[in-house]
mmCIF file of C-alpha atoms and ligand atoms in Angstrom:
data_model
loop_
_atom_site.group_PDB
_atom_site.id
_atom_site.type_symbol
_atom_site.label_atom_id
_atom_site.label_comp_id
_atom_site.label_asym_id
_atom_site.label_seq_id
_atom_site.Cartn_x
_atom_site.Cartn_y
_atom_site.Cartn_z
ATOM 1 C CA MET F 1 23.289 -0.956 -3.529
ATOM 2 C CA ALA F 2 25.900 -3.273 -5.160
ATOM 3 C CA ASP F 3 25.386 -4.794 -8.496
ATOM 4 C CA LEU F 4 24.865 -8.605 -8.113
ATOM 5 C CA ALA F 5 25.482 -9.266 -11.814
ATOM 6 C CA ASN F 6 27.758 -12.234 -12.467
ATOM 7 C CA LYS F 7 28.407 -12.726 -8.500
ATOM 8 C CA SER F 8 28.120 -16.254 -7.315
ATOM 9 C CA VAL F 9 25.646 -16.368 -4.326
ATOM 10 C CA LEU F 10 25.316 -19.494 -2.199
ATOM 11 C CA VAL F 11 21.730 -20.051 -1.245
ATOM 12 C CA THR F 12 21.388 -22.857 1.388
ATOM 13 C CA GLY F 13 17.961 -24.628 1.647
ATOM 14 C CA ALA F 14 17.380 -23.380 -2.069
ATOM 15 C CA ALA F 15 15.223 -26.343 -2.876
ATOM 16 C CA GLY F 16 12.821 -24.957 -0.153
ATOM 17 C CA CYS F 17 10.017 -22.306 -0.402
ATOM 18 C CA ILE F 18 11.900 -19.103 0.101
ATOM 19 C CA GLY F 19 15.050 -20.454 -1.481
ATOM 20 C CA ALA F 20 13.314 -21.339 -4.588
ATOM 21 C CA TRP F 21 12.265 -17.678 -4.848
ATOM 22 C CA ALA F 22 15.602 -16.289 -3.986
ATOM 23 C CA VAL F 23 17.258 -18.256 -6.837
ATOM 24 C CA LYS F 24 14.618 -16.862 -9.276
ATOM 25 C CA LYS F 25 15.250 -13.311 -8.102
ATOM 26 C CA LEU F 26 19.007 -13.659 -8.235
ATOM 27 C CA MET F 27 18.762 -14.932 -11.652
ATOM 28 C CA GLU F 28 16.623 -12.051 -12.764
ATOM 29 C CA GLN F 29 19.229 -9.598 -11.410
ATOM 30 C CA GLY F 30 22.024 -11.463 -13.334
ATOM 31 C CA ALA F 31 23.763 -13.205 -10.270
ATOM 32 C CA ARG F 32 24.814 -16.818 -10.308
ATOM 33 C CA PRO F 33 22.761 -18.641 -7.546
ATOM 34 C CA ILE F 34 24.595 -21.680 -6.320
ATOM 35 C CA VAL F 35 21.948 -24.014 -4.507
ATOM 36 C CA PHE F 36 23.171 -25.969 -1.604
ATOM 37 C CA ASP F 37 20.524 -28.305 -0.412
ATOM 38 C CA LEU F 38 20.363 -31.787 0.930
ATOM 39 C CA THR F 39 17.959 -32.848 -1.952
ATOM 40 C CA ASP F 40 18.263 -32.281 -5.808
ATOM 41 C CA ASN F 41 14.589 -31.908 -6.074
ATOM 42 C CA ARG F 42 13.604 -29.050 -8.230
ATOM 43 C CA GLU F 43 10.004 -29.176 -7.750
ATOM 44 C CA ARG F 44 9.518 -25.727 -6.106
ATOM 45 C CA LEU F 45 11.767 -24.119 -8.656
ATOM 46 C CA ASP F 46 9.867 -25.684 -11.413
ATOM 47 C CA LEU F 47 6.688 -24.340 -9.925
ATOM 48 C CA ILE F 48 7.636 -20.700 -10.207
ATOM 49 C CA MET F 49 10.422 -20.575 -13.272
ATOM 50 C CA ASP F 50 10.772 -21.981 -16.685
ATOM 51 C CA ASP F 51 14.724 -22.465 -16.410
ATOM 52 C CA ALA F 52 15.123 -24.229 -13.126
ATOM 53 C CA ALA F 53 17.157 -27.144 -15.007
ATOM 54 C CA SER F 54 19.873 -24.371 -15.717
ATOM 55 C CA VAL F 55 20.498 -23.586 -12.073
ATOM 56 C CA THR F 56 23.774 -24.482 -10.643
ATOM 57 C CA TRP F 57 23.080 -27.156 -8.015
ATOM 58 C CA GLU F 58 25.362 -28.559 -5.384
ATOM 59 C CA VAL F 59 23.887 -31.389 -3.240
ATOM 60 C CA GLY F 60 25.264 -30.945 0.293
ATOM 61 C CA ASP F 61 24.345 -31.231 3.911
ATOM 62 C CA ILE F 62 24.847 -27.955 5.983
ATOM 63 C CA THR F 63 26.035 -30.207 8.874
ATOM 64 C CA ASP F 64 29.068 -31.057 6.611
ATOM 65 C CA TYR F 65 31.609 -28.077 7.094
ATOM 66 C CA GLU F 66 34.169 -29.637 4.612
ATOM 67 C CA ARG F 67 31.741 -30.127 1.858
ATOM 68 C CA LEU F 68 30.362 -26.543 2.450
ATOM 69 C CA CYS F 69 33.875 -25.049 2.138
ATOM 70 C CA THR F 70 34.650 -26.910 -0.991
ATOM 71 C CA VAL F 71 31.509 -25.565 -2.659
ATOM 72 C CA ILE F 72 32.114 -22.007 -1.496
ATOM 73 C CA GLU F 73 35.812 -22.326 -2.935
ATOM 74 C CA LYS F 74 34.777 -24.043 -6.226
ATOM 75 C CA HIS F 75 32.351 -21.407 -7.049
ATOM 76 C CA ASN F 76 34.063 -18.397 -5.692
ATOM 77 C CA VAL F 77 31.266 -17.419 -3.691
ATOM 78 C CA SER F 78 31.030 -13.711 -2.681
ATOM 79 C CA ALA F 79 27.643 -13.713 -0.742
ATOM 80 C CA ILE F 80 25.518 -16.137 1.070
ATOM 81 C CA ILE F 81 21.712 -16.402 1.577
ATOM 82 C CA HIS F 82 21.446 -18.995 4.571
ATOM 83 C CA LEU F 83 17.856 -20.515 4.699
ATOM 84 C CA ALA F 84 18.567 -24.264 5.275
ATOM 85 C CA ALA F 85 16.748 -25.418 8.298
ATOM 86 C CA LEU F 86 14.326 -27.687 9.915
ATOM 87 C CA GLN F 87 11.104 -26.020 10.847
ATOM 88 C CA VAL F 88 9.015 -26.250 13.927
ATOM 89 C CA PRO F 89 7.368 -29.933 13.759
ATOM 90 C CA PHE F 90 10.710 -31.424 12.504
ATOM 91 C CA CYS F 91 12.780 -29.892 15.291
ATOM 92 C CA LYS F 92 10.281 -31.317 17.930
ATOM 93 C CA ALA F 93 10.308 -34.667 16.192
ATOM 94 C CA ASP F 94 14.081 -34.889 16.120
ATOM 95 C CA PRO F 95 15.917 -32.447 18.510
ATOM 96 C CA ILE F 96 19.378 -33.800 17.982
ATOM 97 C CA THR F 97 19.327 -33.449 14.200
ATOM 98 C CA SER F 98 17.674 -30.084 14.468
ATOM 99 C CA VAL F 99 20.497 -28.892 16.656
ATOM 100 C CA LYS F 100 22.948 -30.192 13.908
ATOM 101 C CA VAL F 101 21.181 -28.568 11.225
ATOM 102 C CA ASN F 102 19.687 -25.305 12.681
ATOM 103 C CA VAL F 103 22.497 -24.646 15.107
ATOM 104 C CA VAL F 104 25.814 -26.202 14.130
ATOM 105 C CA GLY F 105 24.812 -25.591 10.395
ATOM 106 C CA THR F 106 24.441 -21.791 10.998
ATOM 107 C CA THR F 107 27.842 -21.906 12.798
ATOM 108 C CA HIS F 108 29.286 -23.469 9.663
ATOM 109 C CA ILE F 109 28.026 -20.649 7.747
ATOM 110 C CA PHE F 110 29.739 -18.124 9.869
ATOM 111 C CA GLU F 111 32.950 -20.102 10.203
ATOM 112 C CA ALA F 112 33.165 -20.421 6.454
ATOM 113 C CA ALA F 113 32.409 -16.609 5.912
ATOM 114 C CA ARG F 114 35.193 -15.967 8.235
ATOM 115 C CA LYS F 115 37.511 -18.308 6.600
ATOM 116 C CA PHE F 116 36.789 -17.115 3.080
ATOM 117 C CA GLY F 117 36.227 -13.293 3.957
ATOM 118 C CA ILE F 118 32.635 -13.271 2.735
ATOM 119 C CA LYS F 119 30.985 -9.936 3.931
ATOM 120 C CA ARG F 120 27.569 -10.362 2.495
ATOM 121 C CA ILE F 121 25.337 -12.742 4.579
ATOM 122 C CA THR F 122 21.579 -12.621 5.160
ATOM 123 C CA TYR F 123 20.114 -15.496 7.006
ATOM 124 C CA ALA F 124 16.647 -16.471 8.327
ATOM 125 C CA SER F 125 15.800 -16.370 11.847
ATOM 126 C CA SER F 126 11.813 -16.359 12.498
ATOM 127 C CA ILE F 127 9.087 -14.938 14.703
ATOM 128 C CA ALA F 128 9.544 -17.788 16.757
ATOM 129 C CA SER F 129 12.651 -16.219 17.987
ATOM 130 C CA PRO F 130 11.027 -13.265 19.899
ATOM 131 C CA ALA F 131 8.569 -15.816 20.811
ATOM 132 C CA MET F 132 11.000 -17.218 23.224
ATOM 133 C CA GLY F 133 11.170 -15.365 26.608
ATOM 134 C CA ASP F 134 8.748 -13.779 29.033
ATOM 135 C CA ASN F 135 5.479 -13.732 26.989
ATOM 136 C CA ASP F 136 2.452 -15.857 26.269
ATOM 137 C CA PHE F 137 3.810 -17.125 22.927
ATOM 138 C CA LEU F 138 4.880 -20.730 22.286
ATOM 139 C CA ALA F 139 8.501 -21.578 23.216
ATOM 140 C CA THR F 140 9.875 -24.090 20.684
ATOM 141 C CA LEU F 141 13.115 -25.888 20.277
ATOM 142 C CA TYR F 142 13.069 -24.436 16.847
ATOM 143 C CA GLY F 143 12.690 -20.692 18.409
ATOM 144 C CA ALA F 144 15.667 -21.691 20.938
ATOM 145 C CA HIS F 145 17.829 -22.679 17.922
ATOM 146 C CA LYS F 146 17.074 -19.431 15.954
ATOM 147 C CA VAL F 147 17.887 -17.287 19.106
ATOM 148 C CA CYS F 148 21.184 -19.120 19.259
ATOM 149 C CA GLY F 149 21.821 -18.314 15.764
ATOM 150 C CA GLU F 150 21.155 -14.632 16.233
ATOM 151 C CA GLN F 151 23.459 -14.492 19.309
ATOM 152 C CA MET F 152 26.372 -16.377 17.351
ATOM 153 C CA ALA F 153 25.947 -13.686 14.601
ATOM 154 C CA ALA F 154 26.508 -10.859 17.098
ATOM 155 C CA VAL F 155 29.729 -12.514 18.397
ATOM 156 C CA TYR F 156 30.977 -13.311 14.842
ATOM 157 C CA TRP F 157 30.650 -9.474 14.395
ATOM 158 C CA GLN F 158 32.121 -8.617 17.748
ATOM 159 C CA ASP F 159 35.271 -11.054 17.542
ATOM 160 C CA TRP F 160 36.074 -11.352 13.822
ATOM 161 C CA GLN F 161 33.932 -8.535 12.154
ATOM 162 C CA VAL F 162 31.947 -11.016 10.020
ATOM 163 C CA PRO F 163 28.958 -8.919 9.254
ATOM 164 C CA SER F 164 25.366 -10.214 8.799
ATOM 165 C CA LEU F 165 21.681 -9.349 8.363
ATOM 166 C CA CYS F 166 19.269 -11.412 10.176
ATOM 167 C CA ILE F 167 15.684 -11.483 8.803
ATOM 168 C CA ARG F 168 12.895 -12.819 11.065
ATOM 169 C CA PRO F 169 9.889 -13.692 8.764
ATOM 170 C CA GLY F 170 6.342 -14.066 9.979
ATOM 171 C CA VAL F 171 4.304 -16.739 8.270
ATOM 172 C CA ILE F 172 5.241 -17.156 4.582
ATOM 173 C CA TYR F 173 2.657 -18.084 2.227
ATOM 174 C CA GLY F 174 2.465 -18.326 -1.614
ATOM 175 C CA PRO F 175 3.777 -20.903 -4.323
ATOM 176 C CA GLY F 176 6.045 -23.303 -2.734
ATOM 177 C CA ARG F 177 4.949 -23.134 0.725
ATOM 178 C CA ASP F 178 3.952 -26.568 1.376
ATOM 179 C CA GLN F 179 5.572 -27.717 4.811
ATOM 180 C CA GLY F 180 5.831 -26.616 8.499
ATOM 181 C CA MET F 181 3.293 -25.500 11.189
ATOM 182 C CA SER F 182 1.909 -22.581 9.316
ATOM 183 C CA ALA F 183 1.629 -23.807 5.697
ATOM 184 C CA ALA F 184 -2.129 -24.265 5.950
ATOM 185 C CA PRO F 185 -3.259 -20.940 4.520
ATOM 186 C CA THR F 186 -1.516 -21.864 1.270
ATOM 187 C CA MET F 187 -2.765 -25.317 1.421
ATOM 188 C CA ALA F 188 -6.219 -23.778 1.551
ATOM 189 C CA ILE F 189 -5.783 -21.964 -1.730
ATOM 190 C CA LEU F 190 -4.368 -25.070 -3.394
ATOM 191 C CA ALA F 191 -7.236 -27.090 -2.003
ATOM 192 C CA ALA F 192 -9.988 -24.722 -3.200
ATOM 193 C CA LEU F 193 -8.457 -24.723 -6.671
ATOM 194 C CA PHE F 194 -8.554 -28.181 -6.864
ATOM 195 C CA GLU F 195 -11.935 -28.428 -5.392
ATOM 196 C CA GLN F 196 -11.048 -30.301 -2.317
ATOM 197 C CA SER F 197 -12.430 -29.443 1.201
ATOM 198 C CA TYR F 198 -9.855 -28.034 3.682
ATOM 199 C CA THR F 199 -9.670 -26.866 7.089
ATOM 200 C CA ILE F 200 -6.848 -24.511 8.584
ATOM 201 C CA PRO F 201 -6.162 -25.795 11.963
ATOM 202 C CA PHE F 202 -5.615 -22.394 13.611
ATOM 203 C CA SER F 203 -7.292 -18.907 13.622
ATOM 204 C CA GLY F 204 -6.750 -15.472 14.626
ATOM 205 C CA PRO F 205 -4.321 -12.676 13.440
ATOM 206 C CA VAL F 206 -1.233 -13.729 11.632
ATOM 207 C CA ALA F 207 1.816 -11.840 10.363
ATOM 208 C CA PHE F 208 1.668 -12.872 6.744
ATOM 209 C CA VAL F 209 4.655 -12.344 4.254
ATOM 210 C CA HIS F 210 4.209 -13.405 0.653
ATOM 211 C CA VAL F 211 7.238 -15.641 -0.246
ATOM 212 C CA GLU F 212 8.171 -13.288 -3.218
ATOM 213 C CA ASP F 213 8.179 -10.414 -0.860
ATOM 214 C CA ALA F 214 10.431 -12.305 1.401
ATOM 215 C CA ALA F 215 12.951 -13.372 -1.284
ATOM 216 C CA ASP F 216 13.252 -9.954 -2.432
ATOM 217 C CA ARG F 217 14.261 -8.769 0.888
ATOM 218 C CA PHE F 218 16.911 -11.711 1.556
ATOM 219 C CA VAL F 219 18.320 -10.683 -2.023
ATOM 220 C CA ALA F 220 18.332 -7.116 -1.123
ATOM 221 C CA GLY F 221 20.225 -7.802 2.010
ATOM 222 C CA ILE F 222 23.235 -9.098 0.229
ATOM 223 C CA SER F 223 23.406 -5.923 -2.037
ATOM 224 C CA LEU F 224 24.209 -3.728 0.968
ATOM 225 C CA ASP F 225 27.497 -3.162 2.660
ATOM 226 C CA ILE F 226 26.693 -3.895 6.441
ATOM 227 C CA GLU F 227 29.100 -3.461 9.266
ATOM 228 C CA ASP F 228 27.295 -5.051 12.139
ATOM 229 C CA ALA F 229 25.082 -7.959 13.001
ATOM 230 C CA LEU F 230 21.736 -6.612 12.256
ATOM 231 C CA VAL F 231 18.490 -8.255 13.167
ATOM 232 C CA PHE F 232 14.925 -7.292 11.928
ATOM 233 C CA ASP F 233 11.433 -8.608 11.864
ATOM 234 C CA MET F 234 9.669 -9.144 8.771
ATOM 235 C CA GLN F 235 6.045 -8.991 9.675
ATOM 236 C CA GLY F 236 4.561 -8.267 6.337
ATOM 237 C CA THR F 237 0.927 -7.947 6.178
ATOM 238 C CA GLU F 238 -1.072 -8.586 9.415
ATOM 239 C CA ALA F 239 -4.271 -10.425 8.648
ATOM 240 C CA ASP F 240 -6.942 -12.486 10.426
ATOM 241 C CA ILE F 241 -7.281 -15.888 9.150
ATOM 242 C CA ALA F 242 -11.108 -15.363 8.985
ATOM 243 C CA ASP F 243 -10.556 -12.604 6.465
ATOM 244 C CA VAL F 244 -8.062 -14.525 4.449
ATOM 245 C CA LEU F 245 -10.643 -17.406 3.876
ATOM 246 C CA ILE F 246 -13.210 -14.538 2.823
ATOM 247 C CA ASP F 247 -10.595 -13.339 0.294
ATOM 248 C CA ILE F 248 -9.898 -16.874 -1.101
ATOM 249 C CA LYS F 249 -13.663 -17.489 -1.326
ATOM 250 C CA GLN F 250 -14.138 -14.449 -3.244
ATOM 251 C CA GLN F 251 -11.335 -15.578 -5.666
ATOM 252 C CA ILE F 252 -12.418 -19.236 -6.130
ATOM 253 C CA GLU F 253 -16.137 -19.752 -6.458
ATOM 254 C CA GLY F 254 -17.303 -22.627 -4.425
ATOM 255 C CA ALA F 255 -14.130 -23.047 -2.124
ATOM 256 C CA ASP F 256 -15.003 -25.423 0.612
ATOM 257 C CA ILE F 257 -12.545 -23.842 3.275
ATOM 258 C CA HIS F 258 -12.704 -23.505 6.803
ATOM 259 C CA LEU F 259 -10.726 -22.760 9.936
ATOM 260 C CA THR F 260 -10.790 -24.335 13.541
ATOM 261 C CA GLY F 261 -8.750 -24.121 16.647
ATOM 262 C CA ALA F 262 -6.964 -21.372 18.717
ATOM 263 C CA PRO F 263 -4.818 -18.583 17.328
ATOM 264 C CA LEU F 264 -1.499 -19.379 15.905
ATOM 265 C CA PRO F 265 0.820 -18.937 19.119
ATOM 266 C CA PHE F 266 3.396 -16.537 17.472
ATOM 267 C CA PRO F 267 3.760 -12.897 17.407
ATOM 268 C CA HIS F 268 2.133 -10.684 14.945
ATOM 269 C CA ALA F 269 1.756 -7.080 14.521
ATOM 270 C CA PRO F 270 1.834 -4.506 11.630
ATOM 271 C CA ASP F 271 5.253 -4.476 10.059
ATOM 272 C CA ASP F 272 7.583 -1.839 11.808
ATOM 273 C CA GLY F 273 9.074 -0.749 8.472
ATOM 274 C CA ARG F 274 12.651 -0.822 9.763
ATOM 275 C CA LEU F 275 13.824 -3.507 7.198
ATOM 276 C CA ASP F 276 12.231 -1.883 4.288
ATOM 277 C CA ALA F 277 13.739 1.497 5.309
ATOM 278 C CA LEU F 278 17.253 -0.149 5.311
ATOM 279 C CA LEU F 279 16.738 -2.062 2.059
ATOM 280 C CA LYS F 280 14.463 0.472 0.245
ATOM 281 C CA VAL F 281 12.343 -2.199 -1.420
ATOM 282 C CA VAL F 282 8.752 -2.012 -2.644
ATOM 283 C CA PRO F 283 6.049 -2.373 -0.043
ATOM 284 C CA TYR F 284 4.570 -5.681 0.832
ATOM 285 C CA ARG F 285 1.590 -6.715 -1.336
ATOM 286 C CA SER F 286 -1.827 -6.772 0.044
ATOM 287 C CA MET F 287 -3.193 -10.179 1.092
ATOM 288 C CA ARG F 288 -5.737 -10.013 -1.766
ATOM 289 C CA ASP F 289 -2.930 -9.426 -4.293
ATOM 290 C CA GLY F 290 -0.724 -12.209 -2.746
ATOM 291 C CA ILE F 291 -3.618 -14.775 -2.936
ATOM 292 C CA ALA F 292 -4.274 -13.652 -6.668
ATOM 293 C CA GLN F 293 -0.643 -14.090 -7.480
ATOM 294 C CA THR F 294 -0.536 -17.508 -5.700
ATOM 295 C CA LEU F 295 -3.546 -18.730 -7.661
ATOM 296 C CA ASP F 296 -2.103 -17.484 -10.748
ATOM 297 C CA VAL F 297 1.084 -19.492 -10.338
ATOM 298 C CA PHE F 298 -0.885 -22.633 -9.401
ATOM 299 C CA LYS F 299 -3.253 -22.327 -12.306
ATOM 300 C CA LYS F 300 -0.224 -21.812 -14.733
ATOM 301 C CA ALA F 301 1.545 -24.881 -13.233
ATOM 302 C CA ARG F 302 -1.745 -27.079 -13.350
ATOM 303 C CA ALA F 303 -1.920 -26.001 -17.292
ATOM 304 C CA LYS F 304 1.646 -27.084 -17.810
ATOM 305 C CA HIS F 305 0.927 -30.383 -15.723
ATOM 306 C CA ILE F 306 3.694 -29.430 -13.205
ATOM 307 C CA LEU F 307 1.007 -29.459 -10.571
ATOM 308 C CA THR F 308 -1.419 -32.444 -11.176
ATOM 309 C CA PRO F 309 -4.359 -33.261 -9.044
ATOM 310 C CA GLU F 310 -2.608 -36.188 -7.718
ATOM 311 C CA ARG F 311 0.400 -33.935 -6.433
ATOM 312 C CA ALA F 312 -1.920 -31.398 -5.083
ATOM 313 C CA ALA F 313 -3.758 -34.002 -3.163
ATOM 314 C CA GLN F 314 -0.433 -35.340 -1.734
ATOM 315 C CA LEU F 315 0.725 -31.755 -0.715
ATOM 316 C CA ILE F 316 -2.636 -30.807 1.015
ATOM 317 C CA GLY F 317 -2.649 -34.348 2.818
ATOM 318 C CA LYS F 318 0.783 -33.930 4.316
ATOM 319 C CA ASN F 319 -0.653 -30.665 5.895
ATOM 320 C CA ILE F 320 -3.738 -31.835 7.248
HETATM 321 N N1 NAD U 401 8.176 -20.827 6.056
HETATM 322 C C1 NAD U 401 7.994 -19.911 6.979
HETATM 323 O O1 NAD U 401 6.923 -19.403 7.369
HETATM 324 C C2 NAD U 401 9.262 -19.366 7.832
HETATM 325 C C3 NAD U 401 8.918 -18.491 8.637
HETATM 326 C C4 NAD U 401 9.879 -17.931 9.750
HETATM 327 C C5 NAD U 401 11.192 -18.481 9.334
HETATM 328 N N2 NAD U 401 11.395 -19.077 8.119
HETATM 329 C C6 NAD U 401 12.880 -19.613 8.174
HETATM 330 O O2 NAD U 401 13.206 -19.431 6.705
HETATM 331 C C7 NAD U 401 14.034 -20.294 6.101
HETATM 332 C C8 NAD U 401 13.553 -20.913 4.925
HETATM 333 O O3 NAD U 401 12.051 -21.551 5.067
HETATM 334 P P1 NAD U 401 11.382 -22.145 4.043
HETATM 335 O O4 NAD U 401 9.982 -22.078 4.400
HETATM 336 O O5 NAD U 401 11.800 -21.912 2.813
HETATM 337 O O6 NAD U 401 11.886 -23.669 4.466
HETATM 338 P P2 NAD U 401 11.684 -25.137 3.703
HETATM 339 O O7 NAD U 401 11.358 -26.151 4.812
HETATM 340 O O8 NAD U 401 10.624 -24.956 2.494
HETATM 341 O O9 NAD U 401 13.029 -25.473 2.995
HETATM 342 C C9 NAD U 401 14.143 -25.683 3.769
HETATM 343 C C10 NAD U 401 15.122 -26.263 2.963
HETATM 344 O O10 NAD U 401 16.268 -26.674 3.752
HETATM 345 C C11 NAD U 401 16.985 -27.889 3.300
HETATM 346 N N3 NAD U 401 17.726 -28.519 4.421
HETATM 347 C C12 NAD U 401 17.275 -29.007 5.465
HETATM 348 N N4 NAD U 401 18.271 -29.529 6.015
HETATM 349 C C13 NAD U 401 19.243 -29.373 5.393
HETATM 350 C C14 NAD U 401 20.800 -29.724 5.543
HETATM 351 N N5 NAD U 401 21.052 -30.176 6.588
HETATM 352 N N6 NAD U 401 21.589 -29.147 4.503
HETATM 353 C C15 NAD U 401 21.181 -28.696 3.588
HETATM 354 N N7 NAD U 401 20.002 -28.284 3.332
HETATM 355 C C16 NAD U 401 19.068 -28.665 4.297
HETATM 356 C C17 NAD U 401 15.691 -28.749 2.870
HETATM 357 O O11 NAD U 401 15.866 -29.764 1.995
HETATM 358 C C18 NAD U 401 14.724 -27.651 2.261
HETATM 359 O O12 NAD U 401 15.036 -27.686 0.856
HETATM 360 C C19 NAD U 401 14.302 -21.471 7.331
HETATM 361 O O13 NAD U 401 15.432 -21.240 7.823
HETATM 362 C C20 NAD U 401 13.148 -21.064 8.111
HETATM 363 O O14 NAD U 401 13.367 -21.449 9.421
HETATM 364 C C21 NAD U 401 10.402 -19.811 7.509
#
């Protein structure tokens, strides 16, 4: 594994859930994360770290190739963690913008890597990608865009030897997860803590990945010399929503949380271990530990008034 100390690492979409944690993890390793995001909202970073204000932040749109190149050159970027994307509901609501962000934006990352000779790239695909094709899972524009990204990565390796590591996360949960189709389990923890009633709108088994475990793997990916365009599933810890509710209720007395509806229409399976074997990272935490950690972060943020009852109600409300 390469030492990331003092290396500039561009993290696209770093105001988001996984990105905020990737920034925290990079800083812990002495690297210099450069946030590249549409927004300058540091709320998710404030939730999980004390020094968010000190993070180097470049507001930019991944659809703007010139701006992306300017930032990479300015900071002498040597690795990229590419996370910026629109999630399932936003792709459905605005297909043209989502092609620009999820497909053209990803092309910009590979083009910039080719231009600047950047050889360390991890990027997020999704379990929505293998859901495309001949199976009973839900086909989505989001999944189609992710498949396109994976296929472009293969061609960038074949034609120009731009290497990459693609990670296909399952359902991310934990502090900072507050938007997208599958944010509901995290919202159930938040609602229970703030004594609100909440119903998760799906059931069944889910491939859960705690956001810190996910970030660890995206960061570990840019520590490796890779000579290929690799693609890995990140299934984490498979658990049934009904059991997750039991776990939450055991940890928060009086939690008024429920589930309804059909199983989530995306692949789930025990993690195949291939990604972890490559990255040599510590195993995924149990759901019980992941829920406990999430609660702990929420409680600390509440004590510091970073997470107020009003803000919690807004986050929960946008996911009902
Ligand atoms: N959350 C999950 O369960 C999950 C599961 C599988 C894959 N993924 C993938 O992981 C990645 C990160 O997910 P997340 O949950 O952290 O997402 P998120 O929605 O929390 O954050 C995405 C970030 O991207 C930024 N962004 C959007 N459009 C942009 C643009 N045009 N230019 C620059 N920045 C832009 C947003 O401002 C936001 O901060 C995404 O690629 C997502 O598709 C997430």
